[in-house]
Tab-separated table of C-alpha atoms in Angstrom:
chain	number	residue	atom	x	y	z
I	70	MET	CA	82.129	133.154	50.566
I	71	ASP	CA	80.775	130.821	53.393
I	72	PRO	CA	83.320	129.020	56.181
I	73	ASN	CA	83.952	125.661	55.082
I	74	ARG	CA	82.634	123.874	58.770
I	75	ARG	CA	85.667	121.658	59.426
I	76	SER	CA	87.458	124.908	58.582
I	77	VAL	CA	85.166	127.055	61.486
I	78	LEU	CA	85.942	124.155	63.931
I	79	LYS	CA	89.470	124.317	62.974
I	80	GLY	CA	89.391	127.746	63.416
I	81	LEU	CA	87.525	127.352	67.624
I	82	ALA	CA	89.729	124.933	68.536
I	83	THR	CA	92.444	126.774	68.266
I	84	ALA	CA	91.412	129.764	69.210
I	85	GLY	CA	90.774	127.588	71.693
I	86	ALA	CA	94.175	125.885	72.529
I	87	ALA	CA	95.898	129.203	72.186
I	88	THR	CA	93.877	132.094	74.418
I	89	ALA	CA	94.662	128.581	76.933
I	90	CYS	CA	97.644	128.032	77.088
I	91	ALA	CA	98.658	132.232	76.090
I	92	SER	CA	101.504	133.258	76.846
I	93	ALA	CA	100.256	135.839	79.069
I	94	PRO	CA	101.302	134.519	83.579
I	95	ALA	CA	99.187	133.621	84.846
I	96	MET	CA	97.866	135.487	88.217
I	97	ALA	CA	99.981	134.657	90.530
I	98	ARG	CA	98.646	133.248	94.134
I	99	GLN	CA	101.214	134.468	97.326
I	100	ARG	CA	102.048	131.579	98.856
I	101	LYS	CA	100.732	130.834	102.640
I	102	GLU	CA	103.999	131.226	105.460
I	103	ALA	CA	103.601	128.813	108.686
I	104	PRO	CA	102.530	131.015	112.051
I	105	ALA	CA	105.951	132.243	113.511
I	106	ASP	CA	103.573	129.709	116.514
I	107	ALA	CA	103.655	126.557	114.432
I	108	LEU	CA	103.182	123.406	116.875
I	109	GLY	CA	103.608	119.849	115.010
I	110	LEU	CA	105.158	116.829	115.111
I	111	LEU	CA	108.701	115.478	113.941
I	112	TYR	CA	108.563	112.091	113.262
I	113	ASP	CA	111.266	109.765	112.825
I	114	THR	CA	111.285	106.003	111.372
I	115	THR	CA	114.340	104.748	112.967
I	116	ARG	CA	113.613	105.604	116.067
I	117	CYS	CA	110.161	104.330	116.005
I	118	ILE	CA	110.278	99.868	117.400
I	119	GLY	CA	106.955	99.655	116.245
I	120	CYS	CA	104.925	98.870	119.986
I	121	LYS	CA	101.847	101.661	118.668
I	122	ALA	CA	102.430	102.541	122.302
I	123	CYS	CA	101.127	106.136	120.243
I	124	VAL	CA	97.997	104.637	119.039
I	125	VAL	CA	97.048	103.657	122.387
I	126	ALA	CA	97.451	107.037	123.880
I	127	CYS	CA	96.636	109.614	121.155
I	128	GLY	CA	92.669	106.817	121.817
I	129	GLN	CA	92.748	107.588	125.607
I	130	ALA	CA	93.436	111.623	125.641
I	131	ASN	CA	90.658	112.034	122.860
I	132	ASP	CA	88.631	109.853	124.161
I	133	LEU	CA	88.014	107.533	121.068
I	134	ALA	CA	85.855	103.734	121.375
I	135	PRO	CA	88.582	100.674	120.990
I	136	ASP	CA	89.089	100.275	117.543
I	137	THR	CA	88.111	96.829	116.740
I	138	ASN	CA	86.389	96.038	113.537
I	139	ASP	CA	90.056	96.438	111.630
I	140	PRO	CA	88.168	94.750	108.222
I	141	GLU	CA	92.280	92.998	108.162
I	142	THR	CA	92.494	92.323	111.972
I	143	ALA	CA	88.527	91.544	113.058
I	144	HIS	CA	88.502	87.673	111.469
I	145	PHE	CA	91.607	87.137	113.230
I	146	ASN	CA	88.488	87.220	117.230
I	147	PRO	CA	85.611	90.327	115.840
I	148	GLY	CA	85.978	92.727	118.797
I	149	LEU	CA	88.315	91.526	120.984
I	150	TYR	CA	91.254	93.105	119.371
I	151	ASP	CA	91.784	97.045	119.663
I	152	ALA	CA	94.611	96.851	115.804
I	153	PRO	CA	93.559	99.176	113.624
I	154	THR	CA	95.618	99.105	110.588
I	155	ASP	CA	94.838	103.059	108.808
I	156	THR	CA	93.357	106.304	110.410
I	157	ASN	CA	89.081	106.003	110.415
I	158	GLY	CA	86.336	107.339	112.754
I	159	SER	CA	87.715	105.899	115.313
I	160	THR	CA	91.164	106.264	114.720
I	161	LYS	CA	93.684	109.103	114.993
I	162	THR	CA	97.082	107.779	114.222
I	163	VAL	CA	98.707	104.339	113.329
I	164	ILE	CA	101.365	102.547	113.351
I	165	LYS	CA	101.769	101.046	109.238
I	166	LEU	CA	104.911	98.679	108.461
I	167	TYR	CA	106.599	98.994	105.166
I	168	LYS	CA	107.848	95.772	103.699
I	169	LYS	CA	107.475	94.135	100.719
I	170	GLU	CA	109.508	91.491	99.357
I	171	GLY	CA	111.833	91.578	97.088
I	172	ASP	CA	112.757	94.914	99.260
I	173	PRO	CA	115.191	94.605	101.908
I	174	GLN	CA	113.947	97.143	103.220
I	175	THR	CA	111.597	97.454	105.754
I	176	SER	CA	109.842	100.448	107.921
I	177	PHE	CA	108.098	101.764	110.164
I	178	MET	CA	105.251	104.584	109.248
I	179	LYS	CA	103.691	107.209	111.771
I	180	SER	CA	100.217	108.517	110.174
I	181	GLN	CA	98.123	111.328	110.892
I	182	CYS	CA	96.842	114.977	110.296
I	183	MET	CA	100.339	116.737	108.937
I	184	GLN	CA	99.445	119.340	110.302
I	185	CYS	CA	100.239	121.417	106.196
I	186	ILE	CA	101.084	125.138	106.333
I	187	ASP	CA	99.141	125.431	103.090
I	188	PRO	CA	95.582	122.748	103.572
I	189	ALA	CA	93.527	120.749	100.149
I	190	CYS	CA	90.971	119.767	103.323
I	191	VAL	CA	91.010	124.066	104.427
I	192	GLY	CA	91.112	125.148	100.709
I	193	ALA	CA	87.927	122.775	99.972
I	194	CYS	CA	85.638	123.103	102.873
I	195	MET	CA	83.515	125.454	101.116
I	196	VAL	CA	81.805	126.602	104.690
I	197	GLY	CA	85.085	127.331	106.794
I	198	ALA	CA	84.659	123.831	108.734
I	199	PHE	CA	87.924	123.476	108.075
I	200	GLN	CA	89.906	126.249	108.964
I	201	LYS	CA	94.130	126.376	109.940
I	202	ARG	CA	93.539	128.607	113.526
I	203	GLU	CA	95.227	128.857	117.269
I	204	HIS	CA	99.240	127.152	116.237
I	205	GLY	CA	98.621	126.850	113.067
I	206	ILE	CA	96.603	123.718	113.856
I	207	ILE	CA	94.149	122.622	111.101
I	208	THR	CA	90.524	121.871	113.419
I	209	TRP	CA	87.418	121.002	111.895
I	210	LYS	CA	84.476	122.878	113.459
I	211	GLY	CA	80.714	120.905	113.432
I	212	ASP	CA	78.254	123.751	113.697
I	213	LEU	CA	79.736	124.789	110.047
I	214	CYS	CA	80.790	121.077	108.195
I	215	ILE	CA	77.818	120.179	105.856
I	216	GLY	CA	79.304	116.968	104.977
I	217	CYS	CA	79.747	117.007	101.284
I	218	ARG	CA	83.347	115.254	103.064
I	219	TYR	CA	84.854	117.336	99.154
I	220	CYS	CA	88.346	117.689	102.370
I	221	GLN	CA	88.001	113.604	102.689
I	222	MET	CA	89.353	113.730	98.190
I	223	VAL	CA	91.461	116.572	98.023
I	224	CYS	CA	93.719	115.227	101.204
I	225	PRO	CA	97.129	114.501	99.684
I	226	PHE	CA	97.450	111.650	102.957
I	227	ASN	CA	94.224	110.409	102.490
I	228	ILE	CA	93.845	112.069	106.687
I	229	PRO	CA	90.200	113.487	107.634
I	230	LYS	CA	87.672	109.953	107.810
I	231	PHE	CA	84.014	110.435	108.606
I	232	GLU	CA	82.285	108.450	110.974
I	233	TRP	CA	80.113	106.366	108.080
I	234	ASN	CA	78.701	104.073	111.356
I	235	LYS	CA	76.770	107.640	112.863
I	236	ALA	CA	73.662	108.795	112.637
I	237	ASN	CA	75.071	111.865	113.830
I	238	PRO	CA	79.173	111.675	112.055
I	239	THR	CA	81.865	113.404	112.264
I	240	ILE	CA	84.791	114.620	110.355
I	241	VAL	CA	87.706	112.151	111.988
I	242	LYS	CA	91.837	114.192	112.435
I	243	CYS	CA	94.205	114.272	113.831
I	244	GLU	CA	94.242	118.684	115.656
I	245	LEU	CA	97.458	117.859	117.571
I	246	CYS	CA	95.629	117.235	120.718
I	247	ARG	CA	95.116	120.976	120.975
I	248	HIS	CA	92.904	120.309	124.470
I	249	ARG	CA	96.485	118.580	126.232
I	250	LEU	CA	97.832	122.528	124.862
I	251	ALA	CA	95.761	124.375	126.452
I	252	GLU	CA	96.329	122.872	130.065
I	253	GLY	CA	100.074	123.563	129.111
I	254	LYS	CA	101.069	119.884	128.042
I	255	GLN	CA	102.162	118.053	125.007
I	256	PRO	CA	100.107	115.093	122.358
I	257	GLY	CA	99.726	111.852	123.742
I	258	CYS	CA	101.291	109.925	121.113
I	259	THR	CA	104.895	112.326	121.531
I	260	GLU	CA	104.318	111.590	125.835
I	261	VAL	CA	104.159	107.504	125.941
I	262	CYS	CA	106.922	107.026	122.871
I	263	PRO	CA	109.411	105.019	124.486
I	264	ARG	CA	111.857	105.848	121.800
I	265	GLN	CA	111.783	109.749	121.203
I	266	ALA	CA	110.634	108.430	117.115
I	267	VAL	CA	108.122	111.158	117.328
I	268	ILE	CA	108.422	114.590	119.571
I	269	TYR	CA	106.357	117.365	119.462
I	270	GLY	CA	107.318	121.282	119.734
I	271	SER	CA	107.616	124.587	117.343
I	272	ARG	CA	107.898	123.138	113.843
I	273	GLU	CA	110.923	125.995	113.858
I	274	GLN	CA	112.568	123.685	117.081
I	275	LEU	CA	111.474	120.193	115.192
I	276	LEU	CA	112.690	121.609	111.778
I	277	ALA	CA	116.117	122.564	113.479
I	278	GLU	CA	116.397	118.767	115.760
I	279	ALA	CA	115.853	117.144	112.199
I	280	LYS	CA	118.474	118.632	110.879
I	281	ALA	CA	121.322	118.560	113.625
I	282	ARG	CA	120.644	114.081	112.999
I	283	ILE	CA	121.129	114.041	109.344
I	284	ALA	CA	123.636	116.481	109.853
I	285	ALA	CA	124.974	113.977	112.940
I	286	ASN	CA	124.314	111.236	110.164
I	287	PRO	CA	124.989	111.981	107.119
I	288	GLY	CA	123.626	108.869	104.323
I	289	ARG	CA	121.082	108.075	107.908
I	290	TYR	CA	118.619	109.525	105.978
I	291	TYR	CA	116.926	109.034	102.606
I	292	GLN	CA	118.319	112.208	100.562
I	293	ASP	CA	119.171	113.470	103.769
I	294	ARG	CA	116.218	115.325	103.185
I	295	VAL	CA	112.922	116.502	106.095
I	296	TYR	CA	109.297	116.312	104.649
I	297	GLY	CA	107.711	118.346	105.241
I	298	GLU	CA	109.767	121.010	105.024
I	299	ASN	CA	108.940	121.873	101.855
I	300	ASP	CA	107.037	118.880	99.937
I	301	LEU	CA	102.879	120.358	99.527
I	302	GLY	CA	104.231	124.376	100.308
I	303	GLY	CA	105.244	122.654	103.780
I	304	THR	CA	103.997	120.557	106.935
I	305	GLN	CA	103.914	120.941	110.232
I	306	THR	CA	104.639	117.419	111.163
I	307	MET	CA	107.725	116.192	109.640
I	308	VAL	CA	109.238	113.632	108.759
I	309	LEU	CA	112.742	112.226	108.856
I	310	SER	CA	112.870	108.174	106.955
I	311	HIS	CA	115.792	105.564	105.750
I	312	VAL	CA	113.848	104.634	103.782
I	313	ASN	CA	112.078	105.813	99.840
I	314	PHE	CA	109.350	108.725	101.579
I	315	GLU	CA	106.694	107.267	98.600
I	316	LYS	CA	107.097	103.292	99.762
I	317	ILE	CA	106.374	104.856	103.379
I	318	GLY	CA	103.446	106.952	101.883
I	319	LEU	CA	103.652	109.771	101.550
I	320	PRO	CA	103.917	111.403	98.329
I	321	GLU	CA	106.302	113.560	95.415
I	322	LEU	CA	104.383	115.750	94.492
I	323	GLY	CA	106.289	118.603	94.758
I	324	GLU	CA	106.837	122.250	96.754
I	325	GLU	CA	103.627	123.170	95.612
I	326	GLY	CA	100.674	123.632	98.299
I	327	VAL	CA	97.244	121.937	96.777
I	328	PRO	CA	95.458	125.015	96.334
I	329	ASP	CA	98.369	127.280	95.296
I	330	ARG	CA	98.558	124.464	92.272
I	331	GLN	CA	94.487	124.494	92.343
I	332	GLN	CA	94.550	127.952	91.498
I	333	THR	CA	97.161	128.960	89.255
I	334	ILE	CA	95.739	125.999	86.519
I	335	HIS	CA	92.068	127.688	87.241
I	336	HIS	CA	93.783	131.660	86.681
I	337	GLY	CA	95.105	130.361	83.463
I	338	ILE	CA	91.940	128.320	82.129
I	339	TYR	CA	89.530	130.964	82.846
I	340	GLN	CA	91.787	134.627	82.520
I	341	GLY	CA	90.104	137.065	80.233
I	342	PHE	CA	87.020	134.897	79.897
I	343	ALA	CA	89.100	133.298	76.480
I	344	ALA	CA	89.520	129.508	77.177
I	345	PRO	CA	85.426	129.526	77.191
I	346	ILE	CA	84.322	131.853	75.199
I	347	ALA	CA	86.045	129.755	73.048
I	348	LEU	CA	84.592	126.952	73.940
I	349	TYR	CA	81.226	128.315	73.228
I	350	GLY	CA	81.590	128.933	69.436
I	351	ILE	CA	82.775	125.654	69.251
I	352	PHE	CA	79.542	124.305	70.872
I	353	ALA	CA	77.848	126.621	69.048
I	354	ALA	CA	78.863	125.531	65.567
I	355	VAL	CA	78.561	121.805	66.242
I	356	LEU	CA	75.203	123.375	66.777
I	357	TRP	CA	75.332	125.014	63.707
I	358	ARG	CA	76.602	121.705	61.884
I	359	ASN	CA	73.854	119.439	62.977
I	360	ARG	CA	70.776	121.455	62.553
I	361	ARG	CA	71.891	121.860	59.070
I	362	ARG	CA	72.042	118.859	57.972
I	363	GLU	CA	68.949	118.314	59.960
I	364	ALA	CA	67.090	120.532	58.369
I	365	ALA	CA	68.814	118.831	54.683
I	366	ALA	CA	67.054	115.427	55.501
I	367	ASN	CA	63.980	117.238	56.081
I	368	GLU	CA	64.904	118.753	52.630
I	369	GLU	CA	64.823	115.186	51.557
I	370	GLY	CA	62.462	113.455	52.804
I	371	ARG	CA	60.083	116.199	51.083
């Protein structure tokens, strides 16, 4: 008995869905751990006064040109004020202000690379230009980069920036002033902060300090939680905040790192190649149906 066209398509679709959602467990990816000598930052919104000394110090420490052409501030007096509103090709860190009508809470937020333990940028970089290197700091090598900018697209914090205004552009992001660390100094931003709103140290020390502040001031910080302890697989730049993390630009995406989630999904879909085979079967059935229709139409036209 010839199979009905609809039943063939339905069967193949069911098979594809079943294989894609098969109960057999996908291959688990081993969770990344911070290296023993991991360094990082701890930023506390309750201590920040928004002076932006850290932004200026970062530019000076990294020989960045003054950012006087920010589209949101340059209209006041183009080329005069060094007042970036976001990270870009000449700004590696910036202080943002959360303020919204109807919400009594306001907060400053220091934006820079979070130095993820399992970084999306490293996972997406097909040529190894982005890697976690010494002290777990994510660094970029220009001689390897092909300019695909996948690192920009996958970063959940929107940090890596491309120098669109240069003929030989680079990818710009905070590398924790590693050139200063090599000289026994601390990052430029932490050196000048008058309120120690941002401090530098080993991840282990910073995490202990963050938990000590929470213990000394229960209820002062949002959910009495350290953002970055486990978020997105953990980060080496961590944040204490008195307002909702998402309001200040820190996404709540669970404890699974981006590469971890991506690889788990891929393994689930391609396990045993059952789902691709089923999909190819569906395409073949559609092709077969269309050719039968074409043949029938030609037969009627004779």
